[in-house]
Amino acid sequence: MRSPRLVRYRSFCFAVAFLVLSTQSVFSAPFRIVSVGDPVLRDIRAIVREAGKSLASYTPPLSSDEIQAALNDIDYDALSSPGRSAYDRIRKALGARPPLEDGLFGVDATPSVSAEASVRTNPEIEWTSASALFPAAFKLPLEFYFADSVYAAGDLQISRDPSFHSEDDSFFSTNIPFSGEEFDMNMPLRSFMSAGGPWWNFQLGRNRLSFGAGVTGNMAISDTPDYYDFARLSLFSPNFKYSLLVAQLPLTTSGLGTEYDGALAETTNRYLYYHRWDMRLYERVSIGIGEGCMVGNSPLELRFLNPLAMYHGFFAWKDYPSDDGELIGSLLSLDIDWAIAPGWAAYGQFVLNDYQTPYEKEKWPDAAHPNGLGYLGGIEWTTAAGPWLAECNFEAVYADPYLYVLSSPFASYIWMRKLSALSSKAPRYAWLGHSEGRDFALFALRARFSRFFERTSRALALTGTLSYKLQGEHGLEWDWASGAAPSSEIAPTGTPERKLSLGASIDYSFSEHISVSLRSTGMYIEDADHVSGKKESGAELSVAASYTW
């Protein structure tokens, strides 16, 4: 029989041990989300390519557990020197502990300041970065950790309203706001919470999305919009992933042209439901199948949250008034990623919004809907050249004249945000899919050479791009029509604008804190603005510097 003194002694020891352990860090490998644009995504893509494996599911944002699962498939010793360096950077990023810890809770903040200036020689040619956001002049990313299961992040920032960057007659632009009306008051553009583990994660909030391996963009869900407001559930294993996405997409039609005169002018009850299955076969071929449904004016509906439902089988377009066009827009997507050999990969994407069979067009020619199909194909080569990592890519894209556009703006795959109202500003629109939208054919070549200096944390990247684009007369507006004439259109329509672009950039990091970049682009356009014989040419130069604490 144990003595009371021994029992009290052991109880005291357990209490002391509990107090000591409870004050120690639990963040040996904290759970986190890696967002679109994070260098970790570029590094994981490069080493998966070098290892001769296909990308199991390249659908960021990705959780640290998903990236760790990809790392577990890689033979570290078989990688090149730059490949091992990329592997080490990923491990370091995933294992970084928050600097401020209090038991189960941790906080990290890495403020940065950036200055960027761009000049162009011809204001008749759009800025090459007109559809993208300049870096924030000041940013304070806040990250919150709770044990190894919960993560939240948000950016406090000072940035310039993007509408001022798109001014038609300006030769100069910068990311620094110089007046009150130039401040972008829609902050934060990134703010979300996530929870997860080694086989699942759930994200709720505002962040960018990009589903697919496309370099010029992705056909179904792309990072063209400034952000998405969404909820997402992901279930995954090394060779399988299921994702259910619900995104709220408010829309007002005031800036989408004058063709639409329906009774509904704007709504916040507009939701995209999208689910996707990714599977990898023999570690060499990955297939992703996605189905989406845009519900143009209805509160959140439980039937679309069924993970095993087929949205098209609901025939949901019959459930809403259609006097001013249907309020339901369908989406079907297919992704293929094939690791041909170590360092070599091919990938493709197909997306469909609407398709009329030849029988339907012949039987009902006056009511025929124009097809909405899009294709993307690419080949990628990743290799080491001494201490340099070389990544070369060729991509071809085609989009029908009415891709993303359906019989009402509310069923169409268009994103919008209202800009801060310190002055009268038009809404900002973007495609949910590829940044070039519709009615175009694009051929793009890119080569990137990068080197990381381990001892000094310096990094250098040299990038060159060459592209040729044929752009038809349908742009970012709603102009859907039915009948024989629209149904027979083939991209590029009308008098296509033919644009040749040549670009080069240098990105150099002096350390983990200081970086600079220089970008230049030259452009030559024939039949500019779809005017036969009109020619334009010009150049653009951007210089940027940033400091991160």
Coordinates of C-alpha atoms in Angstrom, one line a residue:
M1 CA 0.0 0.0 0.0
R2 CA 1.4 3.4 -1.0
S3 CA 2.1 5.9 1.8
P4 CA 0.2 9.2 1.7
R5 CA 3.6 11.0 1.6
L6 CA 4.6 9.1 -1.6
V7 CA 1.3 9.9 -3.2
R8 CA 1.6 13.6 -2.3
Y9 CA 5.2 13.6 -3.6
R10 CA 4.3 12.1 -6.9
S11 CA 1.3 14.5 -7.3
F12 CA 3.7 17.4 -6.7
C13 CA 6.1 16.1 -9.4
F14 CA 3.3 15.7 -11.9
A15 CA 2.1 19.3 -11.2
V16 CA 5.5 20.7 -11.6
A17 CA 6.1 18.8 -14.8
F18 CA 2.7 20.0 -16.2
L19 CA 3.5 23.6 -15.4
V20 CA 6.9 23.4 -17.0
L21 CA 5.6 21.7 -20.1
S22 CA 2.7 24.1 -20.5
T23 CA 5.0 27.0 -20.7
Q24 CA 7.1 25.4 -23.4
S25 CA 6.4 25.9 -27.1
V26 CA 4.1 23.5 -28.9
F27 CA 5.1 24.9 -32.3
S28 CA 7.6 22.3 -33.5
A29 CA 5.8 22.4 -36.9
P30 CA 2.9 24.8 -36.7
F31 CA -0.1 24.5 -39.0
R32 CA -0.2 27.2 -41.6
I33 CA -1.6 28.1 -45.0
V34 CA 0.7 28.9 -48.0
S35 CA -1.1 31.5 -50.1
V36 CA -0.9 32.2 -53.9
G37 CA 2.3 34.0 -54.7
D38 CA 4.3 32.5 -51.8
P39 CA 7.9 31.5 -53.0
V40 CA 7.2 28.1 -51.3
L41 CA 4.8 27.2 -54.2
R42 CA 7.4 27.9 -56.8
D43 CA 10.0 25.8 -55.0
I44 CA 7.7 22.8 -54.5
R45 CA 6.7 22.9 -58.1
A46 CA 10.4 23.0 -59.2
I47 CA 11.5 20.0 -57.1
V48 CA 8.5 17.9 -58.0
R49 CA 9.3 18.5 -61.7
E50 CA 13.0 17.7 -61.2
A51 CA 12.1 14.5 -59.3
G52 CA 10.0 13.3 -62.3
K53 CA 6.7 13.3 -60.5
S54 CA 3.4 14.9 -61.4
L55 CA 1.8 17.6 -59.3
A56 CA -0.8 15.8 -57.2
S57 CA -3.1 18.8 -56.8
Y58 CA -1.7 22.3 -57.5
T59 CA -4.7 24.2 -56.1
P60 CA -3.4 26.9 -53.8
P61 CA -3.8 28.1 -51.1
L62 CA -2.3 24.8 -49.7
S63 CA -1.8 23.8 -46.2
S64 CA 1.6 23.0 -44.7
D65 CA 0.5 19.4 -44.4
E66 CA -0.3 19.1 -48.1
I67 CA 3.2 20.5 -48.9
Q68 CA 4.8 18.3 -46.4
A69 CA 3.1 15.3 -48.0
A70 CA 4.6 16.3 -51.4
L71 CA 8.0 16.6 -49.8
N72 CA 7.8 13.1 -48.4
D73 CA 7.6 11.8 -52.0
I74 CA 10.9 13.4 -52.9
D75 CA 14.3 11.7 -52.7
Y76 CA 16.4 14.5 -51.3
D77 CA 19.7 12.9 -52.2
A78 CA 18.6 12.5 -55.8
L79 CA 18.0 16.2 -56.3
S80 CA 20.5 18.6 -57.8
S81 CA 22.3 21.2 -55.7
P82 CA 19.7 23.9 -56.5
G83 CA 16.9 21.4 -55.9
R84 CA 18.2 20.5 -52.5
S85 CA 18.5 24.2 -51.7
A86 CA 14.8 24.7 -52.7
Y87 CA 13.9 21.6 -50.5
D88 CA 15.7 23.1 -47.5
R89 CA 14.0 26.5 -48.0
I90 CA 10.6 24.8 -47.9
R91 CA 11.4 22.8 -44.8
K92 CA 12.7 26.0 -43.1
A93 CA 9.5 27.9 -44.1
L94 CA 7.2 25.2 -42.9
G95 CA 9.1 24.7 -39.6
A96 CA 9.5 28.3 -38.7
R97 CA 8.1 29.0 -35.2
P98 CA 6.2 32.2 -34.4
P99 CA 8.5 34.7 -32.6
L100 CA 5.9 35.4 -29.9
E101 CA 4.6 32.4 -28.1
D102 CA 2.4 32.0 -25.1
G103 CA 1.6 28.3 -24.5
L104 CA -0.6 27.2 -27.3
F105 CA -0.9 30.6 -28.9
G106 CA 1.6 32.3 -31.2
V107 CA 1.8 35.5 -33.2
D108 CA 4.1 36.6 -36.1
A109 CA 4.3 40.0 -37.8
T110 CA 6.7 40.9 -40.7
P111 CA 6.1 44.5 -41.8
S112 CA 7.4 45.7 -45.1
V113 CA 7.7 48.8 -47.2
S114 CA 7.8 48.9 -51.0
A115 CA 8.2 51.5 -53.6
E116 CA 7.6 50.9 -57.3
A117 CA 7.5 53.2 -60.3
S118 CA 6.6 52.5 -63.9
V119 CA 7.0 54.5 -67.0
R120 CA 5.8 53.8 -70.6
T121 CA 6.5 55.5 -73.9
N122 CA 3.0 55.1 -75.4
P123 CA -0.1 55.7 -73.4
E124 CA -2.2 54.2 -76.2
I125 CA -1.0 50.8 -75.1
E126 CA -2.4 49.4 -71.8
W127 CA 0.0 48.9 -68.9
T128 CA 1.2 45.3 -68.9
S129 CA 0.3 45.1 -65.2
A130 CA -3.1 46.9 -65.5
S131 CA -4.9 43.8 -64.4
A132 CA -2.7 43.1 -61.4
L133 CA -2.2 45.0 -58.1
F134 CA 0.9 46.9 -57.4
P135 CA 2.6 45.9 -54.2
A136 CA 1.4 47.7 -51.1
A137 CA 3.4 50.7 -50.1
F138 CA 3.2 49.5 -46.5
K139 CA 2.1 46.1 -45.4
L140 CA 1.8 44.5 -42.0
P141 CA 1.0 40.8 -42.4
L142 CA -0.3 39.4 -39.1
E143 CA -0.3 35.6 -38.5
F144 CA -1.9 33.8 -35.6
Y145 CA -1.3 30.3 -34.6
F146 CA -3.1 28.1 -32.1
A147 CA -1.2 24.8 -31.3
D148 CA -0.8 22.8 -34.5
S149 CA -4.3 23.0 -35.8
V150 CA -5.5 26.6 -36.3
Y151 CA -4.0 29.4 -38.3
A152 CA -5.3 32.9 -39.2
A153 CA -3.7 35.7 -41.3
G154 CA -4.6 39.2 -42.3
D155 CA -2.8 42.1 -44.0
L156 CA -3.0 45.7 -42.8
Q157 CA -1.7 47.8 -45.6
I158 CA -1.5 51.1 -47.3
S159 CA -1.9 50.7 -51.1
R160 CA -2.9 52.7 -54.1
D161 CA -6.4 52.3 -55.6
P162 CA -5.8 50.2 -58.8
S163 CA -8.1 52.5 -60.8
F164 CA -5.5 55.2 -60.8
H165 CA -2.9 52.8 -62.2
S166 CA -5.2 52.2 -65.2
E167 CA -5.5 55.8 -66.2
D168 CA -5.5 55.9 -70.0
D169 CA -3.4 59.0 -70.7
S170 CA -0.6 58.6 -68.1
F171 CA 3.0 58.0 -68.8
F172 CA 3.9 57.3 -65.2
S173 CA 2.4 55.2 -62.4
T174 CA 3.5 54.2 -58.9
N175 CA 2.2 52.1 -56.0
I176 CA 2.4 55.1 -53.6
P177 CA -0.9 57.0 -53.0
F178 CA -0.4 60.8 -53.1
S179 CA -3.9 61.9 -52.1
G180 CA -6.7 60.7 -50.0
E181 CA -8.9 59.5 -52.9
E182 CA -6.0 57.4 -54.1
F183 CA -5.9 55.2 -51.0
D184 CA -7.4 51.7 -51.5
M185 CA -9.9 51.5 -48.6
N186 CA -11.0 47.9 -49.3
M187 CA -8.3 46.7 -46.9
P188 CA -7.7 43.9 -46.0
L189 CA -7.4 42.1 -49.3
R190 CA -6.2 39.0 -47.4
S191 CA -7.9 38.0 -44.2
F192 CA -8.9 34.4 -43.3
M193 CA -8.9 31.7 -40.7
S194 CA -8.1 28.0 -41.3
A195 CA -8.0 24.8 -39.3
G196 CA -6.6 21.5 -40.4
G197 CA -4.5 18.4 -39.9
P198 CA -2.5 15.8 -41.8
W199 CA -5.5 14.8 -44.0
W200 CA -7.9 17.8 -44.0
N201 CA -8.2 21.6 -43.8
F202 CA -11.0 24.2 -43.8
Q203 CA -10.5 27.8 -44.8
L204 CA -12.9 30.7 -44.3
G205 CA -12.3 34.3 -45.3
R206 CA -10.7 36.4 -48.1
N207 CA -7.7 35.2 -50.1
R208 CA -6.6 34.6 -53.7
L209 CA -7.2 31.3 -55.4
S210 CA -5.5 29.6 -58.3
F211 CA -6.5 26.0 -59.4
G212 CA -4.1 24.5 -61.9
A213 CA -0.5 24.5 -63.2
G214 CA -1.0 27.3 -65.8
V215 CA 1.7 30.0 -66.0
T216 CA -0.2 32.6 -68.0
G217 CA -3.3 31.8 -65.9
N218 CA -5.8 29.0 -65.2
M219 CA -9.0 28.4 -67.1
A220 CA -11.5 27.6 -64.3
I221 CA -10.4 29.3 -61.1
S222 CA -7.5 31.7 -61.5
D223 CA -5.8 34.4 -59.4
T224 CA -7.0 37.2 -61.8
P225 CA -9.3 38.7 -59.2
D226 CA -7.8 40.7 -56.3
Y227 CA -9.3 38.2 -53.9
Y228 CA -12.2 35.8 -53.3
D229 CA -14.5 35.7 -50.3
F230 CA -14.9 32.0 -49.8
A231 CA -15.2 28.9 -47.6
R232 CA -13.3 25.8 -48.7
L233 CA -13.0 22.2 -47.4
S234 CA -10.2 20.0 -48.5
L235 CA -9.7 16.3 -47.8
F236 CA -6.4 14.8 -49.1
S237 CA -3.9 12.0 -49.2
P238 CA -0.6 11.7 -51.1
N239 CA -2.5 10.8 -54.3
F240 CA -6.0 12.1 -53.9
K241 CA -7.7 15.4 -53.0
Y242 CA -11.3 16.5 -52.7
S243 CA -12.1 20.3 -52.5
L244 CA -15.5 22.0 -52.0
L245 CA -15.4 25.7 -52.6
V246 CA -18.2 28.3 -52.0
A247 CA -17.4 31.9 -53.0
Q248 CA -19.6 34.9 -52.6
L249 CA -19.4 37.2 -55.6
P250 CA -21.5 40.4 -55.4
L251 CA -22.2 42.0 -58.7
T252 CA -23.5 45.2 -60.1
T253 CA -24.0 45.6 -63.9
S254 CA -23.3 49.3 -64.2
G255 CA -19.8 48.8 -65.7
L256 CA -20.5 45.8 -67.9
G257 CA -21.6 47.6 -71.0
T258 CA -25.1 48.7 -72.1
E259 CA -26.4 45.5 -73.6
Y260 CA -28.1 44.2 -70.4
D261 CA -31.4 45.9 -69.4
G262 CA -32.8 43.4 -67.0
A263 CA -34.8 44.3 -63.9
L264 CA -32.1 43.0 -61.6
A265 CA -29.2 45.6 -61.5
E266 CA -27.1 44.3 -58.6
T267 CA -27.1 41.7 -55.8
T268 CA -25.0 40.3 -53.0
N269 CA -26.8 36.9 -53.1
R270 CA -24.5 35.6 -55.9
Y271 CA -22.6 32.4 -55.1
L272 CA -20.2 30.1 -56.9
Y273 CA -20.3 26.5 -55.8
Y274 CA -17.4 24.4 -57.1
H275 CA -16.1 21.0 -56.2
R276 CA -13.1 19.2 -57.6
W277 CA -11.6 15.8 -57.4
D278 CA -7.8 15.3 -58.0
M279 CA -6.1 12.0 -58.3
R280 CA -2.6 10.9 -59.1
L281 CA -1.7 7.6 -60.9
Y282 CA 1.7 6.0 -60.5
E283 CA 3.1 9.3 -59.3
R284 CA 3.4 10.3 -63.0
V285 CA -0.1 11.4 -64.2
S286 CA -2.5 13.6 -62.3
I287 CA -6.1 14.2 -63.3
G288 CA -8.4 16.9 -61.8
I289 CA -12.1 17.1 -62.6
G290 CA -14.1 20.0 -61.4
E291 CA -17.8 21.1 -61.6
G292 CA -19.1 24.5 -60.8
C293 CA -22.4 26.3 -60.6
M294 CA -22.9 30.0 -60.5
V295 CA -26.2 30.9 -58.7
G296 CA -26.9 34.5 -59.7
N297 CA -29.4 35.7 -57.1
S298 CA -30.3 33.3 -54.2
P299 CA -29.2 32.9 -50.6
L300 CA -26.8 30.1 -49.7
E301 CA -28.4 26.7 -50.7
L302 CA -27.7 23.5 -48.9
R303 CA -28.3 21.3 -52.0
F304 CA -25.2 22.7 -53.6
L305 CA -23.1 21.8 -50.5
N306 CA -23.7 18.1 -51.1
P307 CA -20.1 16.8 -51.8
L308 CA -21.4 14.0 -54.1
A309 CA -24.0 16.0 -56.0
M310 CA -23.9 16.6 -59.7
Y311 CA -24.9 20.3 -60.1
H312 CA -26.1 19.9 -63.6
G313 CA -28.5 17.2 -62.5
F314 CA -30.4 19.7 -60.4
F315 CA -31.6 21.5 -63.6
A316 CA -31.5 24.5 -61.3
W317 CA -32.0 27.0 -64.1
K318 CA -35.7 26.0 -64.0
D319 CA -36.0 27.2 -60.4
Y320 CA -35.5 30.9 -61.0
P321 CA -37.1 33.5 -63.2
S322 CA -35.5 33.7 -66.6
D323 CA -37.3 36.6 -68.3
D324 CA -34.0 38.6 -68.3
G325 CA -31.7 35.6 -68.8
E326 CA -31.0 32.6 -66.8
L327 CA -29.6 33.0 -63.3
I328 CA -27.7 29.7 -63.3
G329 CA -24.3 29.3 -65.0
S330 CA -22.6 25.9 -65.3
L331 CA -18.9 25.1 -65.4
L332 CA -17.0 21.9 -66.1
S333 CA -13.2 21.7 -65.9
L334 CA -10.6 19.1 -66.6
D335 CA -6.9 19.3 -65.7
I336 CA -4.1 16.8 -66.7
D337 CA -0.5 16.9 -65.5
W338 CA 1.9 14.4 -66.9
A339 CA 5.5 13.9 -65.7
I340 CA 7.1 12.7 -69.0
A341 CA 10.6 12.3 -67.5
P342 CA 12.7 13.8 -64.7
G343 CA 12.6 17.6 -65.4
W344 CA 10.1 17.3 -68.2
A345 CA 6.3 17.7 -67.8
A346 CA 3.3 18.4 -69.9
Y347 CA -0.1 19.8 -68.7
G348 CA -3.4 20.8 -70.1
Q349 CA -6.7 22.3 -69.0
F350 CA -10.2 22.3 -70.6
V351 CA -13.1 24.4 -69.4
L352 CA -16.7 24.4 -70.6
N353 CA -19.5 26.9 -69.8
D354 CA -22.0 26.1 -72.5
Y355 CA -22.1 23.7 -75.4
Q356 CA -24.7 23.2 -78.1
T357 CA -24.6 20.0 -80.1
P358 CA -24.8 20.2 -83.9
Y359 CA -28.3 18.6 -83.7
E360 CA -29.5 21.4 -81.4
K361 CA -28.1 24.1 -83.7
E362 CA -29.8 22.5 -86.7
K363 CA -33.1 21.9 -85.0
W364 CA -33.4 25.3 -83.2
P365 CA -31.1 27.7 -85.1
D366 CA -32.8 30.9 -83.8
A367 CA -32.5 29.8 -80.2
A368 CA -29.0 28.3 -80.4
H369 CA -26.6 29.3 -77.6
P370 CA -22.9 30.1 -78.5
N371 CA -20.4 27.6 -77.2
G372 CA -18.2 28.6 -74.2
L373 CA -15.1 26.4 -74.4
G374 CA -11.5 27.1 -73.4
Y375 CA -8.2 25.2 -73.8
L376 CA -4.8 25.5 -72.3
G377 CA -1.7 23.3 -73.0
G378 CA 1.8 23.6 -71.8
I379 CA 5.2 21.9 -71.6
E380 CA 7.7 22.6 -68.9
W381 CA 11.4 21.8 -68.5
T382 CA 13.2 22.1 -65.2
T383 CA 16.9 21.4 -64.8
A384 CA 20.0 22.5 -62.9
A385 CA 22.8 24.3 -64.6
G386 CA 25.6 24.3 -62.0
P387 CA 24.3 26.4 -59.1
W388 CA 21.5 27.8 -61.2
L389 CA 17.9 26.4 -61.4
A390 CA 16.5 26.7 -64.9
E391 CA 12.7 26.7 -65.6
C392 CA 11.5 26.9 -69.1
N393 CA 7.9 26.9 -70.2
F394 CA 5.8 27.1 -73.4
E395 CA 2.1 27.6 -73.2
A396 CA -0.8 27.9 -75.7
V397 CA -4.3 29.1 -74.8
Y398 CA -7.5 29.4 -76.8
A399 CA -10.9 30.8 -75.5
D400 CA -14.2 30.9 -77.4
P401 CA -15.8 34.3 -78.0
Y402 CA -18.5 33.6 -75.3
L403 CA -16.4 31.7 -72.7
Y404 CA -17.3 32.8 -69.2
V405 CA -20.3 34.8 -70.5
L406 CA -23.8 33.4 -70.2
S407 CA -27.4 34.6 -70.8
S408 CA -27.3 37.0 -67.9
P409 CA -24.4 38.9 -66.2
F410 CA -25.3 37.2 -62.9
A411 CA -24.8 33.7 -64.3
S412 CA -21.5 34.7 -66.0
Y413 CA -18.1 34.0 -64.5
I414 CA -17.2 37.7 -63.8
W415 CA -15.8 39.0 -60.5
M416 CA -16.3 42.5 -59.1
R417 CA -15.4 44.7 -56.2
K418 CA -16.6 48.3 -55.5
L419 CA -13.6 50.6 -55.0
S420 CA -13.4 53.0 -52.0
A421 CA -16.0 55.7 -52.4
L422 CA -14.0 58.9 -51.5
S423 CA -14.7 59.9 -55.1
S424 CA -16.9 58.5 -57.8
K425 CA -15.3 55.3 -59.1
A426 CA -16.4 52.6 -61.5
P427 CA -16.5 49.1 -60.1
R428 CA -13.4 46.9 -60.7
Y429 CA -14.2 43.8 -62.8
A430 CA -12.1 40.7 -63.6
W431 CA -12.6 37.2 -65.1
L432 CA -12.8 34.3 -62.6
G433 CA -10.8 32.3 -65.1
H434 CA -7.8 33.2 -67.3
S435 CA -6.7 36.8 -67.1
E436 CA -7.0 37.3 -70.8
G437 CA -10.6 36.3 -70.6
R438 CA -12.3 35.2 -73.9
D439 CA -12.1 35.5 -77.6
F440 CA -8.3 35.1 -78.0
A441 CA -5.5 32.8 -78.9
L442 CA -2.2 33.1 -77.0
F443 CA 1.3 31.6 -77.4
A444 CA 3.7 32.3 -74.6
L445 CA 7.3 31.3 -73.9
R446 CA 9.1 31.9 -70.6
A447 CA 12.5 31.1 -69.3
R448 CA 13.6 31.7 -65.7
F449 CA 17.1 31.2 -64.2
S450 CA 17.5 31.5 -60.4
R451 CA 20.3 31.1 -57.9
F452 CA 20.2 31.2 -54.1
F453 CA 23.4 32.0 -52.1
E454 CA 23.1 29.9 -48.9
R455 CA 25.6 31.6 -46.7
T456 CA 24.4 35.2 -47.3
S457 CA 20.7 34.5 -48.1
R458 CA 21.1 36.4 -51.3
A459 CA 19.0 35.4 -54.3
L460 CA 19.1 36.3 -58.0
A461 CA 16.5 35.5 -60.7
L462 CA 16.6 36.4 -64.4
T463 CA 13.4 36.0 -66.4
G464 CA 12.6 36.4 -70.1
T465 CA 9.2 36.2 -71.8
L466 CA 8.0 36.2 -75.3
S467 CA 4.3 36.1 -76.3
Y468 CA 2.0 36.6 -79.3
K469 CA -1.7 37.2 -78.8
L470 CA -4.6 37.4 -81.2
Q471 CA -7.4 39.2 -79.4
G472 CA -10.9 39.3 -80.9
E473 CA -13.5 42.1 -80.4
H474 CA -15.2 40.6 -77.3
G475 CA -13.7 42.0 -74.1
L476 CA -14.5 42.3 -70.4
E477 CA -18.2 43.1 -70.8
W478 CA -21.5 41.4 -71.0
D479 CA -22.7 41.1 -74.6
W480 CA -24.2 37.6 -74.8
A481 CA -26.6 36.8 -77.7
S482 CA -28.3 33.7 -79.1
G483 CA -29.0 32.7 -82.6
A484 CA -27.2 31.4 -85.6
A485 CA -24.7 34.3 -86.0
P486 CA -23.3 34.3 -82.5
S487 CA -23.2 30.5 -82.4
S488 CA -21.0 30.4 -85.5
E489 CA -18.4 32.9 -84.2
I490 CA -14.8 31.5 -83.8
A491 CA -12.1 33.3 -81.9
P492 CA -10.6 35.7 -82.6
T493 CA -13.6 37.6 -84.0
G494 CA -13.9 40.6 -86.2
T495 CA -10.6 42.4 -86.8
P496 CA -8.3 40.8 -84.3
E497 CA -5.7 42.8 -82.5
R498 CA -2.3 41.1 -83.0
K499 CA 0.2 41.8 -80.2
L500 CA 3.8 40.8 -79.9
S501 CA 5.4 41.3 -76.4
L502 CA 9.0 40.8 -75.3
G503 CA 9.9 41.1 -71.6
A504 CA 12.8 40.7 -69.3
S505 CA 13.2 41.1 -65.5
I506 CA 15.8 40.9 -62.8
D507 CA 15.0 40.2 -59.2
Y508 CA 17.8 40.5 -56.6
S509 CA 17.6 40.0 -52.8
F510 CA 20.6 41.4 -51.0
S511 CA 19.4 39.5 -47.9
E512 CA 16.2 38.3 -46.3
H513 CA 15.3 42.0 -45.7
I514 CA 16.2 44.0 -48.8
S515 CA 15.2 43.2 -52.4
V516 CA 15.1 45.1 -55.7
S517 CA 13.6 44.3 -59.1
L518 CA 13.8 45.7 -62.6
R519 CA 11.3 44.8 -65.4
S520 CA 11.0 45.9 -69.0
T521 CA 8.6 45.1 -71.7
G522 CA 8.5 46.0 -75.4
M523 CA 5.3 45.7 -77.4
Y524 CA 4.3 45.9 -81.1
I525 CA 0.6 45.8 -82.1
E526 CA -1.0 45.5 -85.5
D527 CA -4.7 46.3 -86.1
A528 CA -4.6 48.1 -82.7
D529 CA -8.0 48.7 -81.1
H530 CA -9.4 46.4 -83.9
V531 CA -8.8 49.1 -86.5
S532 CA -7.4 47.6 -89.7
G533 CA -4.0 48.9 -90.5
K534 CA -3.5 50.8 -87.2
K535 CA -0.2 50.1 -85.6
E536 CA 1.2 50.8 -82.1
S537 CA 4.5 50.2 -80.5
G538 CA 5.9 51.1 -77.1
A539 CA 8.0 50.1 -74.1
E540 CA 7.4 49.9 -70.4
L541 CA 9.9 50.0 -67.5
S542 CA 9.3 49.3 -63.8
V543 CA 11.7 49.6 -60.9
A544 CA 10.9 48.4 -57.4
A545 CA 12.6 48.1 -54.0
S546 CA 11.3 46.7 -50.7
Y547 CA 12.4 46.3 -47.2
T548 CA 11.0 43.6 -44.8
W549 CA 11.7 43.7 -41.1

